[in-house]
XYZ file of C-alpha atoms in Angstrom:
571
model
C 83.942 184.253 16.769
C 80.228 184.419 16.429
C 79.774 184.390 20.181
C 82.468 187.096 20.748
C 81.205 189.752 17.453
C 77.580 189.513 19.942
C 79.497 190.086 23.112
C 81.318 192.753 21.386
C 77.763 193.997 20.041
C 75.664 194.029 23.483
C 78.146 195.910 24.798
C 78.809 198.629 22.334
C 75.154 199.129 22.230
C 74.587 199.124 26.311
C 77.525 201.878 26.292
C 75.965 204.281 24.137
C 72.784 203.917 25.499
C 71.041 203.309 28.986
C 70.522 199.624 29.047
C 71.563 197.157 31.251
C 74.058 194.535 30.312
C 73.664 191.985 32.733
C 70.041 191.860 31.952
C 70.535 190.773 28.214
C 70.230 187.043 26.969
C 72.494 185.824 23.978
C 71.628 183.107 21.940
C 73.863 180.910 19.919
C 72.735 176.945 18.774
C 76.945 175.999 19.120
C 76.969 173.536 21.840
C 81.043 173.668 21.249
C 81.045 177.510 21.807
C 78.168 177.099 25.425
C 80.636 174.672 26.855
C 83.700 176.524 26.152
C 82.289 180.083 27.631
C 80.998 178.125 30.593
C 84.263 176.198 31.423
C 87.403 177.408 32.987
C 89.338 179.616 30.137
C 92.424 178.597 31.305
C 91.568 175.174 30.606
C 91.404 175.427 26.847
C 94.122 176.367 24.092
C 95.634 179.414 23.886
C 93.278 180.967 20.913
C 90.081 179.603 22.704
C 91.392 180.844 26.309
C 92.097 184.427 24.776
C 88.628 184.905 23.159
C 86.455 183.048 26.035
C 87.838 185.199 28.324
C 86.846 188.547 26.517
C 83.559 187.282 26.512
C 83.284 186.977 29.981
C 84.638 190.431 30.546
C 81.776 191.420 28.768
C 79.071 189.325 30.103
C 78.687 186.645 32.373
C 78.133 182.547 31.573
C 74.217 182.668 33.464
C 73.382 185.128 30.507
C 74.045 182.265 27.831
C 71.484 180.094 26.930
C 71.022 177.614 23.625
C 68.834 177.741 20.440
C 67.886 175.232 18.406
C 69.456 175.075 15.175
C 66.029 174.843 13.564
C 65.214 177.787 15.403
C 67.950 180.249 14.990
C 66.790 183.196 12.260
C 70.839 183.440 11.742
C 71.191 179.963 9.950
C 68.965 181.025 7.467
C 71.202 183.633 6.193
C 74.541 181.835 6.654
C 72.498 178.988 4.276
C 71.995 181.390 0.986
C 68.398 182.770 1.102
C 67.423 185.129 -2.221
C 65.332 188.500 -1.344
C 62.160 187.132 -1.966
C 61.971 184.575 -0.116
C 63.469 186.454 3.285
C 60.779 188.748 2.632
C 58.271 186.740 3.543
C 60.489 184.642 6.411
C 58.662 185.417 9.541
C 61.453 184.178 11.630
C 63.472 186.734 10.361
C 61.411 189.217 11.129
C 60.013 188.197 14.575
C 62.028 185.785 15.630
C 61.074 182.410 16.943
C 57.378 181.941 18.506
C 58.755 180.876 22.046
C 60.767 184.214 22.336
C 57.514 186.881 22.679
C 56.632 183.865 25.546
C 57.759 183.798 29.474
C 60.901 182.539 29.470
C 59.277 179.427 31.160
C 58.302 178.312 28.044
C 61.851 178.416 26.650
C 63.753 176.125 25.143
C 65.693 173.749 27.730
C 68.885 172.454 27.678
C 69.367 168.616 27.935
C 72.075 166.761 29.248
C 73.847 165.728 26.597
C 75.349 169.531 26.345
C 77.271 169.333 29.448
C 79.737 166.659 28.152
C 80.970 167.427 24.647
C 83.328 165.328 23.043
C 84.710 168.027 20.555
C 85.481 170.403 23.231
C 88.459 168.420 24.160
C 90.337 169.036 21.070
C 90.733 172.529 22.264
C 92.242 171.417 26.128
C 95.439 172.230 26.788
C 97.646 169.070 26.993
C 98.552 168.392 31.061
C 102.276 168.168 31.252
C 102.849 165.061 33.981
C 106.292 165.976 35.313
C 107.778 163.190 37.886
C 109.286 164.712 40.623
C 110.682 161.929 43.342
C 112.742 163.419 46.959
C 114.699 161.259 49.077
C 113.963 161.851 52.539
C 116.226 160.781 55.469
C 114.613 158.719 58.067
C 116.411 157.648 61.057
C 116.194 154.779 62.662
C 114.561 156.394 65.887
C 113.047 159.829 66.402
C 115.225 161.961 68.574
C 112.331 163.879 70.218
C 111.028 160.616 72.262
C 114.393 161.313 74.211
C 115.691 163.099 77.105
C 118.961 162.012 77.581
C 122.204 162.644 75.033
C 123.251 159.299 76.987
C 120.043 157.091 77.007
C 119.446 158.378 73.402
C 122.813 157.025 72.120
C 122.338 154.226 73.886
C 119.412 153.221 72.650
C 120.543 154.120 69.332
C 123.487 151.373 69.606
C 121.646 149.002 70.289
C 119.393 149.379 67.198
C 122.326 149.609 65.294
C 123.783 145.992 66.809
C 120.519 144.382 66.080
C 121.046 145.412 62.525
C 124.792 144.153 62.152
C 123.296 140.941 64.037
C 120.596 140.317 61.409
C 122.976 141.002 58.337
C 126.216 138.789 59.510
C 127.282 135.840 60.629
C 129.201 137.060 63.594
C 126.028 138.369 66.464
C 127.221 140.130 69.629
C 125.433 139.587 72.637
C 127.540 141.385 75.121
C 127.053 144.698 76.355
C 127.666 147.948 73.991
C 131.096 148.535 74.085
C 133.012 152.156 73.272
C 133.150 151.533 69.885
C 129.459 150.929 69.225
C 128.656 154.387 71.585
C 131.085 156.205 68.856
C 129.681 154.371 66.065
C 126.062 155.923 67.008
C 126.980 159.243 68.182
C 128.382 159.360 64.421
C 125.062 158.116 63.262
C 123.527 161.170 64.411
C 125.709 163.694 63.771
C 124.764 162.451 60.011
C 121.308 162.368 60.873
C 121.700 165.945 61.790
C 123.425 167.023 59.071
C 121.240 165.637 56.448
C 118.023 167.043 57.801
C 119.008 170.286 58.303
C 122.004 171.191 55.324
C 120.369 168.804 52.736
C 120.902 170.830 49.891
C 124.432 171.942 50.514
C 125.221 168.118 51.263
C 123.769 167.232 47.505
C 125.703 170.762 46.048
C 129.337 169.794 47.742
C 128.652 165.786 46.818
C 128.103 167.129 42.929
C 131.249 169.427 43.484
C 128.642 172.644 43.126
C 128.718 175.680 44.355
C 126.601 176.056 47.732
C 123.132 178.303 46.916
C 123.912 181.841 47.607
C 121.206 181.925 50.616
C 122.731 178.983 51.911
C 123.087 179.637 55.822
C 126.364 177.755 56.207
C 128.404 179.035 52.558
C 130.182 181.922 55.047
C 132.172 178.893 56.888
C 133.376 177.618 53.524
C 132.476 173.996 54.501
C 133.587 170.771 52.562
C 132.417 167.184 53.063
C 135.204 164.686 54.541
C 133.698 160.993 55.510
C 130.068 162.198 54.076
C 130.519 164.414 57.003
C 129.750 168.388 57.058
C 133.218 170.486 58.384
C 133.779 173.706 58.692
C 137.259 175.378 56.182
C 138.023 177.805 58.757
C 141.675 179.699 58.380
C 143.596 177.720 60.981
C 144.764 175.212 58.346
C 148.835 175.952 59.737
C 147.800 176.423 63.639
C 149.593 173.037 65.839
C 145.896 171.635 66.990
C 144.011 168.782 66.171
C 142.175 168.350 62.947
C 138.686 168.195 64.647
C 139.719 171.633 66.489
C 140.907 173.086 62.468
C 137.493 171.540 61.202
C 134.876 170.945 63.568
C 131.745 169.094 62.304
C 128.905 171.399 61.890
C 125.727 171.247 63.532
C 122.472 173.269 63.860
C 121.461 174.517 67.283
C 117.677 173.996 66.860
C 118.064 170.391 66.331
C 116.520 167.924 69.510
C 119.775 165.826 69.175
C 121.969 169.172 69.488
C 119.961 170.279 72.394
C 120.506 167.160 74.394
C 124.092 167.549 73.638
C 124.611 171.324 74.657
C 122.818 169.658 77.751
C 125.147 166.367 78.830
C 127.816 169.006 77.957
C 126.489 171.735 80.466
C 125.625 168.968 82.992
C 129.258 167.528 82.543
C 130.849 170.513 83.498
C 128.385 170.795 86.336
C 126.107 173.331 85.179
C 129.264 176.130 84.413
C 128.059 179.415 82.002
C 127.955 179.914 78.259
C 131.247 180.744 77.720
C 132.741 177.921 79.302
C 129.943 175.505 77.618
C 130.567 177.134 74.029
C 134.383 176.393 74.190
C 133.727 172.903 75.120
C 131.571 172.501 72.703
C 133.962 174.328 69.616
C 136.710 171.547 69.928
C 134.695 168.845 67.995
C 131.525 170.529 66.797
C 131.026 174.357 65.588
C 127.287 175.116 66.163
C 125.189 177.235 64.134
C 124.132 180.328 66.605
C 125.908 178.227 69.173
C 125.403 180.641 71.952
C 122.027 180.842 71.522
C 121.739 177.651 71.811
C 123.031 177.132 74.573
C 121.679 179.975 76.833
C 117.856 178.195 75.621
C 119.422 174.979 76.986
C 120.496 176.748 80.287
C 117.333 178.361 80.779
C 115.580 175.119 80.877
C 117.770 173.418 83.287
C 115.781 173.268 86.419
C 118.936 173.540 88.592
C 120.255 176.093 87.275
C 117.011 178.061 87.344
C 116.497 176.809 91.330
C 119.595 178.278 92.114
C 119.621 181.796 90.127
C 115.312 182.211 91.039
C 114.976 185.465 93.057
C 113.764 184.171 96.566
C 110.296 184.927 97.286
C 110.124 187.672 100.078
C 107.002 188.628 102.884
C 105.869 191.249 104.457
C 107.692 190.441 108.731
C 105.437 189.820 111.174
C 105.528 192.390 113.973
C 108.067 192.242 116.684
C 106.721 190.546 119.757
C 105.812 192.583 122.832
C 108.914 191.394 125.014
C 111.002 193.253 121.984
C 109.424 196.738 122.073
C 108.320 197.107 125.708
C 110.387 199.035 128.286
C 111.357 197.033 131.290
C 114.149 196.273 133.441
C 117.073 194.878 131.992
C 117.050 191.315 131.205
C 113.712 190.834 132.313
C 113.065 189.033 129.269
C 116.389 187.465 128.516
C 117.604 184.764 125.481
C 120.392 182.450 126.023
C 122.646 180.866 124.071
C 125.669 179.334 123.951
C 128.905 179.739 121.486
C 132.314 177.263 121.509
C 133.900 175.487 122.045
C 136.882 177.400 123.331
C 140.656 176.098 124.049
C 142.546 176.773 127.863
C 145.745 176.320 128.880
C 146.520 174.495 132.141
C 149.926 172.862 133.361
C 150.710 170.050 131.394
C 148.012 170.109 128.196
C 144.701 172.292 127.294
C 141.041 172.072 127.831
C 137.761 172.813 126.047
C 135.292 175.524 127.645
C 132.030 177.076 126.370
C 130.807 181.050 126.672
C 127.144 180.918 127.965
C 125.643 184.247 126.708
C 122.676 186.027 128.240
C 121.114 189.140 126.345
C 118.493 191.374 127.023
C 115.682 191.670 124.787
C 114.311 195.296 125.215
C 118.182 197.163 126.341
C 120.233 194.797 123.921
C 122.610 194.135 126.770
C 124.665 191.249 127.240
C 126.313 189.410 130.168
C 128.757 186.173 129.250
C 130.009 183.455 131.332
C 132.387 180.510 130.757
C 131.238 176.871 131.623
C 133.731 174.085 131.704
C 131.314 172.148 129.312
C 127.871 171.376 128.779
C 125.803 169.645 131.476
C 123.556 170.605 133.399
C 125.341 171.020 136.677
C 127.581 173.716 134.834
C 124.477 175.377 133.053
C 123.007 175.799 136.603
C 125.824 177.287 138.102
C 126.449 179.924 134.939
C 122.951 180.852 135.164
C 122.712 181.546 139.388
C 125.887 183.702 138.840
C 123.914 185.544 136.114
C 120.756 185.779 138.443
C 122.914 187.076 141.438
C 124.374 189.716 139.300
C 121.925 190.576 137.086
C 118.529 189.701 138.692
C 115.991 186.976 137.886
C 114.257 187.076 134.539
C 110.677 186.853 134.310
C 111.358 185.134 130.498
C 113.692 183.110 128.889
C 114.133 182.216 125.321
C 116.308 179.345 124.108
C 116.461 177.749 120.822
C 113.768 175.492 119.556
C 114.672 171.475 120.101
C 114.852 170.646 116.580
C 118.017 173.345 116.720
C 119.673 170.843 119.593
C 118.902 167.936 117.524
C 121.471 168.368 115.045
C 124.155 165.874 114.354
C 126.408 167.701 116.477
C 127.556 166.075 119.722
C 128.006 169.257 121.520
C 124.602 170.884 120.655
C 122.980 167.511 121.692
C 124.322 167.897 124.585
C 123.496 171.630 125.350
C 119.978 170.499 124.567
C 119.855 167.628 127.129
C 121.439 170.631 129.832
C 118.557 173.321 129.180
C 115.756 170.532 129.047
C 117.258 168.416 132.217
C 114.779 168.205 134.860
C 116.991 170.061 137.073
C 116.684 173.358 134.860
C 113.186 173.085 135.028
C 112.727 172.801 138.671
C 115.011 176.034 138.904
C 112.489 177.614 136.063
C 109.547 176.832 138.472
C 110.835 177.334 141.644
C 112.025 180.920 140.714
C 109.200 181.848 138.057
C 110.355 181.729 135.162
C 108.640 181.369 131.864
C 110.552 179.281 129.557
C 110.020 179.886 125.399
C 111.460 178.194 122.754
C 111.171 179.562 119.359
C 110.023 178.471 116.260
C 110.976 175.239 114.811
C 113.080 175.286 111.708
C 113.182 179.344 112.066
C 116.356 180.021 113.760
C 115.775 183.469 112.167
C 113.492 184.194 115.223
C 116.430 183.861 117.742
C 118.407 186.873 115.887
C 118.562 188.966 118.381
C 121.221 186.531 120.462
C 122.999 185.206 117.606
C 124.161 188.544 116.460
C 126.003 189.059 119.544
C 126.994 185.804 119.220
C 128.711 186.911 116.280
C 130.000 189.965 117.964
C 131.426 188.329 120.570
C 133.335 185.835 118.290
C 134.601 188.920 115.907
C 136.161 189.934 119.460
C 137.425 187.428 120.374
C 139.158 186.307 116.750
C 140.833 190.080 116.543
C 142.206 190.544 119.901
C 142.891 186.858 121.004
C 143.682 185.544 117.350
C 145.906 182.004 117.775
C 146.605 182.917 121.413
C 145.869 180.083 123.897
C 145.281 181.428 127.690
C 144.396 179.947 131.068
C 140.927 179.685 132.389
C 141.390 183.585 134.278
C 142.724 184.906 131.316
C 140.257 183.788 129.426
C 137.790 185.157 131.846
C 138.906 188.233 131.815
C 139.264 188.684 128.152
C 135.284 188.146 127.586
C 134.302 190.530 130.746
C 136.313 192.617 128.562
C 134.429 192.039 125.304
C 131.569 191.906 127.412
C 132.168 195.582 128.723
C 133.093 196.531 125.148
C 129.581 195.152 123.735
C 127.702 196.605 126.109
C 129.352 200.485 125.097
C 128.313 200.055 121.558
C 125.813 202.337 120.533
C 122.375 201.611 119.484
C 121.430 204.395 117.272
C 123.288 206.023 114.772
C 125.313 208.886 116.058
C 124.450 212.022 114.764
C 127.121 214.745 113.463
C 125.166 218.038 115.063
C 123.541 216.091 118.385
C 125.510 217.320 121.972
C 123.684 214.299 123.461
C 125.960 211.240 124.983
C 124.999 208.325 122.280
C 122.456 206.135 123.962
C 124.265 201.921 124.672
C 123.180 199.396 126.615
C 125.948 200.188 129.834
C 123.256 203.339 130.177
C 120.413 201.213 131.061
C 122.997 198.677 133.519
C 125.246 201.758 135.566
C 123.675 204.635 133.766
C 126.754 205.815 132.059
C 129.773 204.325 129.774
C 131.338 201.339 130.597
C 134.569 202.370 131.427
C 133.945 205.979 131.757
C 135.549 208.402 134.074
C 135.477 208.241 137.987
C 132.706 209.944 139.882
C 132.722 212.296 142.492
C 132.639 211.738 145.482
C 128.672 210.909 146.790
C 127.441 213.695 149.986
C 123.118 213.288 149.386
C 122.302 210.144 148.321
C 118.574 211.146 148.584
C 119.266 214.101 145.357
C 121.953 211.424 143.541
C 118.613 208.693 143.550
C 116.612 211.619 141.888
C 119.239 212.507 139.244
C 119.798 208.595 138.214
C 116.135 208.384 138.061
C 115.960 211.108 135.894
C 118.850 209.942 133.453
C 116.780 206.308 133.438
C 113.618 208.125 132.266
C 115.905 209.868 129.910
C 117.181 206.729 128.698
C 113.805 205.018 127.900
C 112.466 208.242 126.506
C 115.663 208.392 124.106
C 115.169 204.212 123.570
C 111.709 204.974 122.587
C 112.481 208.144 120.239
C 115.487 206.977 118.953
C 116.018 203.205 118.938
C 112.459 202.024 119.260
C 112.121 204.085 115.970
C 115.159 202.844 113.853
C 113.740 199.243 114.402
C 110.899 200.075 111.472
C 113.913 201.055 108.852
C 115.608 197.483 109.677
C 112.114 195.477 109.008
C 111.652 196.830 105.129
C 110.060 194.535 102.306
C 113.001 194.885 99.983
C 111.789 194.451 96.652
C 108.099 194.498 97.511
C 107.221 194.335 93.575
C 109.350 190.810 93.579
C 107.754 189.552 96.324
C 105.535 186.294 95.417
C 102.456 186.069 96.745
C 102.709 182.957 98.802
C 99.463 181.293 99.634
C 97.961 178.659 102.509
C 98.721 174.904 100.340
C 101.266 176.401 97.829
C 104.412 173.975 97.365
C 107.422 176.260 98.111
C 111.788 175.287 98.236
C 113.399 176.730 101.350
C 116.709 178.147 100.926
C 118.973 177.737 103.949
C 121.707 180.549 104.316
């Protein structure tokens, strides 16, 4: 109290005037009271604690320091002194000698004042309180694994060893259904009891479930020490696992790997199909969720819903874009096999087809089959009616080298040494195109596909003879080579602009001529329409090419560098 009344003092007296508190010393020869002020006030008793902590409010514990009981003026009076004899007590009056000194030359502490016994009969009492938590262990942590299957595996086996070191009885033979039930079971209670722990203890002690509890909504009740879910379909005609699945939490490692074997079962289906799988034994907290995590992590399914990268095209190559005669640079390929009637059964024959690169023309012809000999003969009737090229494109080798027998054998025709005597003996260059990029032969295979539309639509099941047959692809052939190659426009007068133009300069079939009197004027007006052909090719079709080549998506596009691994997706 002493100590406090001088707090109380110093600052009443710094308040009213301008001193500074925190430069005044206080004095007091109670080791007790030192201790106590410059200990923790919470550690003492609640009378202590409540008056050591005033004191601090009011000054700070540096600002304490102690005085010898011989020395303190203040015992004198608490001791009885009469008037006389104060009058003439100089340590009353001026205090002790050491205090008009440098504070050097102050008393010291010793060491025997920072451990005082009697200050412990004022510390509060520590209340020890045992507090002891069961924690559920399993046998083997589920994050080491990968797989639902090697996991419950695994897990069987530990189990066996168990049983094997507790009875009598060992098994030694491998795990049987049983045992693969026993530990799937085993988890399922692992899972349970790490993440509803609490509701588990509450539903065992017939309590009500804690009113943040995230599973109290499914009115849940505990069958075989087993977590199932009330539901309302009590009276439906389904099994009691469907009624009251076992519940599970989605952001558990063993639930994962389930959600997984269970997507991977029903080989790699969606969410919805997953989820109902899923609700006839076990009903998943934020199931869906769950599962759409576990999708987006399966490296399949991500392979096959990626967005393919896409590049900028290379440019067309010069035999594409420059005017010449017609099939001057031509690409050949071949499209079959096709069935024809004779007498008694039906044989096989192939359409050899022969496109220009700059007009877009076409010219077909039907082979027998596929060796050389034939390919020879289809390609001088093509030569004789069409001219020799100066270039020819085929597919690349690694095209012929499929597992088909026919294409082997197509392969073995355009690469026989007879062909390429023919090549050299006439001039021709021969190109193949790209390995692997049968992209780069395009501008065949779509009249390839042409030509097949044609002949599926008019022919359908129909099986004709060899001059039927013939005469059915001049007709497509005719047909093809009308089509236009620009888009037609509502307000142009112009005839559309087709390949036939650049073969007979008009239509194929159009209407008859007149009848021919100056041949000299009719070669000037054909060579005008031909220069009005290429001029229209090269305003009009040349143009349309750049609107077909477009980097679709250019902000997808992934920026595919020299050494990158990259998947190619065959169409």
């Amino acid at each position: 109290m002493a100590c406090l009344i001088g707090a109380r003092l110093l600052y009443y007296i710094c308040s009213n005037t301008s001193l500074d508190r925190n430069a005044a010393t206080l004095w007091t020869d109670s080791t007790v009271a030192l201790s106590w002020i410059r200990g923790d006030p919470n550690r003492w008793k609640t009378f202590v604690c409540n008056r050591t902590t005033e004191i601090l409010h009011y000054t700070t514990p540096s600002q304490w320091r102690h005085c010898p009981r011989s020395q303190n003026p203040a015992d004198h009076i608490s001791r009885v002194i009469s008037p006389t004899e104060l009058s003439s007590l100089d340590i009353w009056w001026d205090g002790p000698d050491w205090l008009s000194q440098h504070p050097d030359n102050w008393p010291t502490e010793s060491d025997s004042l920072k451990e005082i016994p009697q200050c412990a009969a004022e510390a509060r009492k520590t209340k020890v309180q045992p507090l002891c938590t069961a924690t559920f262990q399993p046998v083997i942590n589920a994050s080491y694994f990968s797989s639902y299957t090697r996991l419950l595996r695994v897990t069987a086996w530990i189990l066996r060893f168990l049983n094997n070191c507790k009875s009598k009885h060992r098994l030694f033979q491998e795990l049987t259904s049983d045992e693969i039930e026993k530990a799937k079971k085993y988890w399922i209670l692992v899972v349970q009891k790490q993440c509803f722990p609490v509701e588990i203890k509450a539903l065992g002690n017939s309590m009500p479930l804690p009113a943040k509890s995230k599973i109290a909504r499914f009115n849940p009740f505990l069958q075989e020490n087993h977590l199932r879910l009330g539901g309302i379909l009590q009276f439906a005609q389904v099994t009691s696992e469907e009624k009251h699945p076992l519940l599970l939490d989605g952001s558990h490692h063993f639930v994962q790997l389930l959600i997984r074997h269970t997507h991977v079962r029903l080989h790699h289906l969606g969410v919805r199909i997953v989820l109902s799988e899923l609700r006839s034994n076990y009903w998943i907290l934020r199931g869906r969720e769950a599962i759409k995590r576990v999708i987006h992590s399966c490296l399949p399914c991500r392979l096959s819903k990626a967005p393919r990268g896409t590049q900028i095209e290379a440019p067309l190559p010069a035999d594409r874009v420059t005017p010449c005669i017609p099939f001057s640079t031509t690409g050949i390929d071949f499209a079959g096999p096709l069935y024809v009637r004779n007498s008694k059964s039906f044989d096989t024959a192939y359409i050899a087809l022969f496109t220009c690169s700059t007009t877009r023309a076409l010219h077909i012809e039907l082979v027998s089959d596929l060796t050389t000999d034939k390919f020879l003969v289809a390609l001088q009737r093509f030569v004789g009616r069409r001219g020799l090229p100066h270039t020819i494109y085929t597919d690349n080798a690694t095209t012929f080298h499929a597992a088909n027998r026919e294409l082997i054998s197509l392969w073995n025709s355009l690469a026989s040494t007879k062909v390429q005597q023919f090549y050299s003996i006439n001039g021709i260059k021969w190109k193949f195109i790209v390995p692997r990029a049968a992209w780069w032969g395009g501008w065949w295979e779509r009249l390839i596909g042409l030509t097949k539309q044609c002949l599926r639509k008019s022919l359908g099941r129909v099986l004709l003879d060899e001059e039927s047959l013939q005469t059915a692809l001049i007709g497509i052939e005719a047909a093809l080579n009308s089509r236009p190659l620009v888009y037609e426009q509502e307000n142009d007068s112009d005839e559309i602009l087709t390949p036939a133009h650049f073969l007979t300069g008009k239509k194929v079939p159009s209407d008859p001529e007149q009848k021919i009197t100056n041949l000299s004027r009719n070669y000037r007006i054909q060579q005008d329409l031909l220069d009005t052909f290429w001029r229209k090719w090269s305003r009009e079709y040349l143009l349309q090419l750049s609107t077909f080549h477009q980097v679709h998506n250019s902000g997808k596009s992934s920026d595919v560098r020299e050494g990158d691994v990259v998947l190619l997706h065959k169409k």
